[in-house]
């Protein structure tokens, strides 16, 4: 439904989008995720036609739209700041773009009512923006974008002006609406939990470049770079040198230890690498205990260390552990250990990954 093919957009010397390529299938929700300034809005602006790429092509529904003006692209937009007209009711706001397009009045009424029903605001059609909560205003924005049945819906940080609880509720509503009506959507956010919750696939962006595209499970579970791993969740990295990439597990020299981790086909023996492991994939047992939740075995990495700091998170504990090597790792687990406890930290080789160093 949408294809970005090697799209580059420069502002003077700054490369805001650097050979950005992705596709969005019909009915799919793709999220552009990345920190502020990484080029998400720039990509959306190229898609809407507000900006023209310096290089590359953009296709919507098989048609090259790179040179096509915005109003011929049939896109629905939802913005971060709602952008409602204060002097118009909810109905008036949703109706406005249809009026501009000279849709006949009876058809207009039907489409506005249908759109307001979709976002469950049909009871509030006569309210003005100032008489509605932030979440209701944002739903009006969504209804307005849906009312003229765009071929593609674009959402640029649409929830960032809402408080935390409402943001979570709206997440589910947007996802439900998008899935139920099979809407093709591009969603922009800097919030990784929003991206994981909403998206069919996520494109993680860093400094104008798409670092990785995949399902939320792939992005979280199989990050290909330290940037992606870090951005999408808590991460530990141990620096080392690749000794060999076995069939199942690679061996990495970390200090005076050999660590097992899942291999990375892009890296060669002798390379400086990182071993990546999530804090909840590390198990802690007392150093003097003979049993453990995770038995040491051929495929398990084990380090001695002590608990340097511990924070109570309610359903689990958050540990800062100083390994005997001097490295510090974050560990999250239900097990209780006090500060100063001498421990063994263990993680399975297949739960760790070999990664390239930061670029
Ligand atoms: P994001 O939406 O991910 O926060 P943007 O796409 O808005 O990022 O911006 C990407 C980069 O391009 C930033 O460094 C930003 O300052 C720069 N930029 C965006 N728009 C313009 C512009 N009109 N003129 C100059 N620089 C811009
Ligand atoms: Mg932006």
Short mmCIF file of C-alpha atoms and ligand atoms in Angstrom, two decimals:
data_model
loop_
_atom_site.label_atom_id
_atom_site.label_comp_id
_atom_site.label_asym_id
_atom_site.label_seq_id
_atom_site.Cartn_x
_atom_site.Cartn_y
_atom_site.Cartn_z
CA UNK A 1 0.00 0.00 0.00
CA UNK A 2 2.88 2.36 0.80
CA UNK A 3 6.46 2.12 -0.29
CA UNK A 4 9.37 4.37 0.63
CA UNK A 5 12.23 3.63 -1.71
CA UNK A 6 15.58 5.10 -0.65
CA UNK A 7 14.08 8.40 0.43
CA UNK A 8 16.65 11.05 1.38
CA UNK A 9 15.70 14.49 2.69
CA UNK A 10 18.30 17.11 3.58
CA UNK A 11 18.03 20.43 5.37
CA UNK A 12 21.29 22.07 4.34
CA UNK A 13 24.08 19.87 5.67
CA UNK A 14 21.69 17.89 7.92
CA UNK A 15 20.43 14.59 6.51
CA UNK A 16 17.01 14.26 8.17
CA UNK A 17 16.11 11.09 6.23
CA UNK A 18 19.03 9.03 4.95
CA UNK A 19 17.99 6.45 2.33
CA UNK A 20 14.85 5.51 4.24
CA UNK A 21 13.11 2.44 2.83
CA UNK A 22 10.05 0.62 4.13
CA UNK A 23 6.75 -0.78 2.96
CA UNK A 24 3.34 -0.84 4.60
CA UNK A 25 0.94 -3.59 3.62
CA UNK A 26 -2.76 -2.92 3.10
CA UNK A 27 -4.50 -2.92 6.47
CA UNK A 28 -1.21 -2.82 8.33
CA UNK A 29 -0.12 -0.39 11.04
CA UNK A 30 3.56 0.51 10.77
CA UNK A 31 5.16 2.65 13.47
CA UNK A 32 8.15 4.90 12.98
CA UNK A 33 9.84 4.83 16.38
CA UNK A 34 12.85 6.81 17.51
CA UNK A 35 14.09 9.63 19.69
CA UNK A 36 13.19 13.24 19.06
CA UNK A 37 14.96 14.61 15.99
CA UNK A 38 15.61 11.22 14.32
CA UNK A 39 13.51 12.13 11.28
CA UNK A 40 10.06 10.62 11.90
CA UNK A 41 8.04 13.74 11.10
CA UNK A 42 10.25 14.40 8.08
CA UNK A 43 9.33 10.97 6.70
CA UNK A 44 5.61 11.65 7.30
CA UNK A 45 5.90 15.06 5.63
CA UNK A 46 7.43 13.41 2.57
CA UNK A 47 4.54 10.94 2.59
CA UNK A 48 1.91 13.69 2.80
CA UNK A 49 3.62 15.87 0.22
CA UNK A 50 4.32 18.75 2.62
CA UNK A 51 8.00 18.10 1.89
CA UNK A 52 9.66 16.86 -1.27
CA UNK A 53 12.43 14.28 -0.94
CA UNK A 54 15.81 15.14 -2.44
CA UNK A 55 16.23 11.56 -3.58
CA UNK A 56 14.14 8.42 -3.74
CA UNK A 57 10.55 7.62 -4.65
CA UNK A 58 7.32 7.22 -2.68
CA UNK A 59 4.46 5.01 -3.81
CA UNK A 60 0.90 4.84 -2.50
CA UNK A 61 -1.29 2.02 -3.78
CA UNK A 62 1.11 1.27 -6.61
CA UNK A 63 1.18 4.87 -7.82
CA UNK A 64 4.33 7.01 -7.74
CA UNK A 65 3.18 10.03 -5.70
CA UNK A 66 6.59 11.66 -5.25
CA UNK A 67 5.58 14.67 -7.38
CA UNK A 68 1.86 14.61 -6.51
CA UNK A 69 0.35 17.46 -4.46
CA UNK A 70 -0.97 16.64 -1.00
CA UNK A 71 -4.68 16.97 -1.81
CA UNK A 72 -4.44 14.29 -4.50
CA UNK A 73 -2.94 11.70 -2.14
CA UNK A 74 -6.15 10.93 -0.19
CA UNK A 75 -4.55 10.83 3.26
CA UNK A 76 -6.03 11.28 6.72
CA UNK A 77 -3.86 13.05 9.29
CA UNK A 78 -4.03 13.13 13.08
CA UNK A 79 -1.73 15.49 14.93
CA UNK A 80 -0.23 15.72 18.37
CA UNK A 81 -1.95 19.03 19.18
CA UNK A 82 -5.44 17.85 18.07
CA UNK A 83 -5.71 20.92 15.77
CA UNK A 84 -9.48 21.31 16.28
CA UNK A 85 -11.32 24.54 15.43
CA UNK A 86 -12.39 25.99 18.81
CA UNK A 87 -15.50 27.71 17.40
CA UNK A 88 -16.85 24.52 15.82
CA UNK A 89 -18.67 21.65 17.52
CA UNK A 90 -17.38 18.08 17.33
CA UNK A 91 -19.77 17.59 14.40
CA UNK A 92 -18.55 20.77 12.70
CA UNK A 93 -14.92 19.81 13.09
CA UNK A 94 -15.44 16.37 11.57
CA UNK A 95 -17.60 17.83 8.80
CA UNK A 96 -15.16 20.56 7.81
CA UNK A 97 -12.85 18.62 5.47
CA UNK A 98 -15.88 17.08 3.75
CA UNK A 99 -17.32 20.57 3.15
CA UNK A 100 -14.02 21.66 1.69
CA UNK A 101 -14.27 18.73 -0.68
CA UNK A 102 -17.86 19.67 -1.59
CA UNK A 103 -19.40 16.43 -0.39
CA UNK A 104 -23.23 16.85 -0.61
CA UNK A 105 -24.83 17.75 2.73
CA UNK A 106 -26.88 14.58 3.31
CA UNK A 107 -23.92 12.33 2.57
CA UNK A 108 -21.80 14.60 4.76
CA UNK A 109 -24.17 14.16 7.70
CA UNK A 110 -24.13 10.38 7.34
CA UNK A 111 -20.36 10.19 7.14
CA UNK A 112 -19.83 12.50 10.11
CA UNK A 113 -22.29 10.52 12.23
CA UNK A 114 -20.66 7.25 11.23
CA UNK A 115 -17.19 8.58 12.09
CA UNK A 116 -18.36 9.93 15.47
CA UNK A 117 -19.96 6.55 16.21
CA UNK A 118 -16.68 4.81 15.36
CA UNK A 119 -14.85 6.78 18.05
CA UNK A 120 -17.88 6.53 20.40
CA UNK A 121 -18.58 10.26 20.46
CA UNK A 122 -22.02 10.27 18.82
CA UNK A 123 -23.55 11.52 22.08
CA UNK A 124 -21.20 14.53 22.16
CA UNK A 125 -21.66 15.76 18.59
CA UNK A 126 -22.87 19.24 19.64
CA UNK A 127 -20.08 19.93 22.14
CA UNK A 128 -17.35 22.44 21.52
CA UNK A 129 -13.69 21.48 22.08
CA UNK A 130 -13.55 23.44 25.38
CA UNK A 131 -16.42 21.26 26.66
CA UNK A 132 -14.52 18.04 26.03
CA UNK A 133 -11.64 16.24 27.75
CA UNK A 134 -8.29 15.87 26.02
CA UNK A 135 -9.09 12.28 25.12
CA UNK A 136 -12.46 13.26 23.65
CA UNK A 137 -10.83 16.04 21.62
CA UNK A 138 -8.27 13.61 20.33
CA UNK A 139 -11.08 11.23 19.30
CA UNK A 140 -12.69 14.10 17.36
CA UNK A 141 -9.36 14.51 15.58
CA UNK A 142 -9.38 10.82 14.78
CA UNK A 143 -13.01 10.93 13.57
CA UNK A 144 -12.17 13.88 11.33
CA UNK A 145 -9.33 11.94 9.75
CA UNK A 146 -11.53 8.85 9.28
CA UNK A 147 -14.63 10.66 7.98
CA UNK A 148 -13.51 11.05 4.43
CA UNK A 149 -12.36 7.45 4.22
CA UNK A 150 -8.72 8.10 3.46
CA UNK A 151 -6.74 5.35 1.79
CA UNK A 152 -4.05 5.85 4.41
CA UNK A 153 -4.18 7.22 7.95
CA UNK A 154 -1.15 9.06 9.30
CA UNK A 155 -0.72 9.76 12.99
CA UNK A 156 2.11 11.96 14.30
CA UNK A 157 2.52 11.49 18.07
CA UNK A 158 -1.27 11.72 18.46
CA UNK A 159 -1.27 10.78 22.15
CA UNK A 160 1.64 12.78 23.47
CA UNK A 161 -0.55 15.58 24.86
CA UNK A 162 -2.66 13.22 26.94
CA UNK A 163 -1.98 12.12 30.50
CA UNK A 164 -0.52 8.67 31.10
CA UNK A 165 -3.72 6.79 31.86
CA UNK A 166 -5.67 8.24 28.96
CA UNK A 167 -2.75 7.59 26.66
CA UNK A 168 -2.96 3.89 27.46
CA UNK A 169 -6.71 3.77 26.94
CA UNK A 170 -6.49 5.61 23.61
CA UNK A 171 -3.79 3.20 22.49
CA UNK A 172 -6.24 0.34 22.65
CA UNK A 173 -8.99 2.36 20.97
CA UNK A 174 -6.80 3.35 18.04
CA UNK A 175 -5.52 -0.18 17.63
CA UNK A 176 -9.02 -1.62 17.78
CA UNK A 177 -10.41 0.86 15.27
CA UNK A 178 -7.50 0.37 12.89
CA UNK A 179 -7.77 -3.42 13.03
CA UNK A 180 -11.58 -3.55 12.85
CA UNK A 181 -11.79 -1.37 9.76
CA UNK A 182 -8.61 -2.70 8.16
CA UNK A 183 -7.11 0.79 7.98
CA UNK A 184 -3.61 1.19 6.56
CA UNK A 185 -1.76 3.44 8.96
CA UNK A 186 1.62 4.98 9.65
CA UNK A 187 2.02 5.91 13.29
CA UNK A 188 4.83 8.08 14.62
CA UNK A 189 5.98 7.99 18.23
CA UNK A 190 9.06 8.27 20.44
CA UNK A 191 7.37 6.05 23.05
CA UNK A 192 8.56 2.46 22.77
CA UNK A 193 5.74 0.93 24.81
CA UNK A 194 3.18 2.67 22.60
CA UNK A 195 4.96 1.31 19.53
CA UNK A 196 5.05 -2.24 20.91
CA UNK A 197 1.37 -2.13 21.90
CA UNK A 198 0.00 -0.66 18.68
CA UNK A 199 2.02 -1.82 15.75
CA UNK A 200 1.95 -4.71 13.38
CA UNK A 201 5.52 -3.75 12.57
CA UNK A 202 7.94 -1.15 13.90
CA UNK A 203 10.67 0.75 12.04
CA UNK A 204 13.25 1.96 14.55
CA UNK A 205 14.96 5.16 13.41
CA UNK A 206 18.24 6.67 14.56
CA UNK A 207 19.69 9.90 13.15
CA UNK A 208 17.76 9.72 9.88
CA UNK A 209 18.43 6.02 9.29
CA UNK A 210 16.04 3.08 9.69
CA UNK A 211 18.07 0.72 11.90
CA UNK A 212 15.63 -2.19 11.96
CA UNK A 213 12.12 -3.08 10.83
CA UNK A 214 10.18 -5.94 12.37
CA UNK A 215 7.25 -7.09 14.44
CA UNK A 216 7.22 -5.88 18.05
CA UNK A 217 8.40 -9.37 19.09
CA UNK A 218 11.33 -9.27 16.67
CA UNK A 219 12.36 -5.76 17.66
CA UNK A 220 12.23 -6.54 21.36
CA UNK A 221 13.51 -10.12 21.24
CA UNK A 222 15.94 -9.95 18.32
CA UNK A 223 17.36 -6.42 18.22
CA UNK A 224 20.16 -6.21 15.68
CA UNK A 225 22.02 -3.19 17.07
CA UNK A 226 22.80 -1.76 20.51
CA UNK A 227 20.75 1.31 19.61
CA UNK A 228 17.62 -0.74 18.94
CA UNK A 229 18.17 -2.93 22.01
CA UNK A 230 18.59 0.13 24.22
CA UNK A 231 15.75 2.12 22.79
CA UNK A 232 13.19 -0.65 23.06
CA UNK A 233 13.89 -1.81 26.60
CA UNK A 234 16.43 -2.23 29.37
CA UNK A 235 19.67 -3.75 28.14
CA UNK A 236 23.01 -5.01 29.38
CA UNK A 237 26.09 -5.03 27.21
CA UNK A 238 29.39 -6.74 27.93
CA UNK A 239 32.34 -5.75 25.71
CA UNK A 240 34.45 -8.50 24.26
CA UNK A 241 36.09 -10.07 21.23
CA UNK A 242 34.52 -12.71 19.03
CA UNK A 243 36.39 -16.04 19.41
CA UNK A 244 34.20 -18.11 17.11
CA UNK A 245 30.67 -18.32 15.76
CA UNK A 246 29.59 -21.87 16.49
CA UNK A 247 26.54 -23.44 14.87
CA UNK A 248 24.31 -22.77 17.85
CA UNK A 249 26.23 -20.42 20.09
CA UNK A 250 29.15 -18.08 19.52
CA UNK A 251 31.98 -17.73 22.03
CA UNK A 252 33.07 -14.25 23.09
CA UNK A 253 36.09 -13.39 25.17
CA UNK A 254 34.93 -10.98 27.89
CA UNK A 255 37.87 -10.05 30.11
CA UNK A 256 39.36 -13.37 31.20
CA UNK A 257 36.06 -15.20 30.62
CA UNK A 258 34.43 -16.93 27.69
CA UNK A 259 30.77 -16.05 27.26
CA UNK A 260 28.27 -17.95 25.11
CA UNK A 261 25.71 -16.03 23.09
CA UNK A 262 23.64 -16.39 19.95
CA UNK A 263 25.81 -15.61 16.92
CA UNK A 264 25.50 -12.69 14.53
CA UNK A 265 26.19 -13.55 10.88
CA UNK A 266 27.47 -10.04 10.10
CA UNK A 267 30.44 -10.30 12.47
CA UNK A 268 33.79 -12.04 12.02
CA UNK A 269 36.19 -13.80 14.36
CA UNK A 270 38.45 -11.27 16.06
CA UNK A 271 35.91 -8.41 15.86
CA UNK A 272 35.21 -6.22 18.85
CA UNK A 273 31.65 -7.10 19.81
CA UNK A 274 29.06 -6.64 22.53
CA UNK A 275 27.17 -9.40 24.30
CA UNK A 276 23.61 -8.26 24.88
CA UNK A 277 21.26 -9.67 27.54
CA UNK A 278 17.98 -8.33 28.96
CA UNK A 279 17.82 -7.69 32.74
CA UNK A 280 14.98 -10.20 33.16
CA UNK A 281 16.99 -12.97 31.49
CA UNK A 282 19.60 -12.96 34.25
CA UNK A 283 19.00 -15.11 37.32
CA UNK A 284 20.58 -14.34 40.69
CA UNK A 285 21.33 -16.91 43.39
CA UNK A 286 23.35 -16.51 46.56
CA UNK A 287 26.96 -17.37 45.95
CA UNK A 288 26.96 -19.85 48.84
CA UNK A 289 23.72 -21.60 47.74
CA UNK A 290 24.02 -25.05 46.21
CA UNK A 291 20.74 -25.00 44.32
CA UNK A 292 19.47 -22.39 41.89
CA UNK A 293 16.59 -21.66 39.56
CA UNK A 294 19.00 -22.02 36.69
CA UNK A 295 21.51 -24.82 36.93
CA UNK A 296 24.97 -24.09 35.61
CA UNK A 297 25.48 -26.21 32.52
CA UNK A 298 27.25 -26.23 29.22
CA UNK A 299 25.10 -23.46 27.73
CA UNK A 300 24.88 -21.24 30.79
CA UNK A 301 27.10 -18.26 31.54
CA UNK A 302 27.91 -17.69 35.17
CA UNK A 303 29.54 -14.72 36.88
CA UNK A 304 30.31 -14.04 40.51
CA UNK A 305 29.39 -10.66 41.91
CA UNK A 306 27.55 -8.77 44.58
CA UNK A 307 24.38 -6.73 44.82
CA UNK A 308 25.38 -3.10 44.78
CA UNK A 309 21.95 -1.52 44.82
CA UNK A 310 18.37 -2.75 44.90
CA UNK A 311 15.06 -1.04 44.12
CA UNK A 312 11.62 -2.45 44.91
CA UNK A 313 9.32 -2.36 41.86
CA UNK A 314 6.25 -4.03 43.37
CA UNK A 315 6.02 -7.19 41.28
CA UNK A 316 9.81 -7.60 41.04
CA UNK A 317 13.12 -6.23 42.23
CA UNK A 318 15.53 -4.14 40.21
CA UNK A 319 19.18 -4.89 40.97
CA UNK A 320 22.43 -3.23 40.11
CA UNK A 321 24.99 -6.02 40.30
CA UNK A 322 28.76 -5.51 40.31
CA UNK A 323 30.40 -8.52 38.68
CA UNK A 324 33.81 -9.69 39.88
CA UNK A 325 35.13 -8.50 36.51
CA UNK A 326 34.12 -4.96 37.46
CA UNK A 327 31.28 -4.80 34.92
CA UNK A 328 27.91 -3.61 36.18
CA UNK A 329 24.68 -5.30 35.06
CA UNK A 330 21.02 -4.55 35.65
CA UNK A 331 18.96 -7.55 36.76
CA UNK A 332 15.21 -7.68 37.27
CA UNK A 333 13.76 -10.66 39.08
CA UNK A 334 11.27 -11.72 41.70
CA UNK A 335 14.02 -13.16 43.89
CA UNK A 336 14.88 -11.13 47.00
CA UNK A 337 18.47 -10.28 47.83
CA UNK A 338 19.79 -7.53 50.07
CA UNK A 339 22.40 -4.98 49.14
CA UNK A 340 25.87 -6.41 49.64
CA UNK A 341 24.80 -10.03 49.09
CA UNK A 342 27.42 -12.10 47.31
CA UNK A 343 25.64 -13.68 44.34
CA UNK A 344 26.04 -15.71 41.21
CA UNK A 345 24.55 -14.13 38.09
CA UNK A 346 23.60 -16.62 35.38
CA UNK A 347 22.12 -16.33 31.94
CA UNK A 348 21.61 -18.85 29.21
CA UNK A 349 23.68 -18.53 26.07
CA UNK A 350 20.55 -18.61 23.90
CA UNK A 351 19.15 -15.61 25.75
CA UNK A 352 22.18 -13.48 24.97
CA UNK A 353 23.13 -12.11 21.56
CA UNK A 354 26.35 -11.06 19.91
CA UNK A 355 26.05 -7.51 18.57
CA UNK A 356 28.22 -5.04 16.72
CA UNK A 357 29.65 -2.19 18.81
CA UNK A 358 27.82 1.15 18.85
CA UNK A 359 28.31 3.12 15.67
P1 LIG B 1 11.31 13.81 14.72
O1 LIG B 1 9.94 13.97 14.16
O2 LIG B 1 11.82 12.40 14.70
O3 LIG B 1 11.46 14.42 16.08
P2 LIG B 1 12.06 15.61 12.57
O4 LIG B 1 11.76 14.82 11.34
O5 LIG B 1 11.08 16.66 12.96
O6 LIG B 1 12.34 14.62 13.78
O7 LIG B 1 13.48 16.31 12.41
C1 LIG B 1 14.62 15.61 11.95
C2 LIG B 1 15.79 16.57 11.90
O8 LIG B 1 15.56 17.55 10.88
C3 LIG B 1 15.99 17.37 13.18
O9 LIG B 1 17.36 17.54 13.39
C4 LIG B 1 15.31 18.69 12.88
O10 LIG B 1 15.89 19.73 13.64
C5 LIG B 1 15.57 18.85 11.40
N1 LIG B 1 14.51 19.61 10.71
C6 LIG B 1 13.21 19.28 10.64
N2 LIG B 1 12.51 20.17 9.91
C7 LIG B 1 13.41 21.12 9.49
C8 LIG B 1 13.33 22.32 8.70
N3 LIG B 1 12.16 22.70 8.17
N4 LIG B 1 14.45 23.03 8.52
C9 LIG B 1 15.63 22.63 9.04
N5 LIG B 1 15.79 21.50 9.79
C10 LIG B 1 14.70 20.76 10.02
MG1 LIG B 2 8.21 14.77 15.09
#
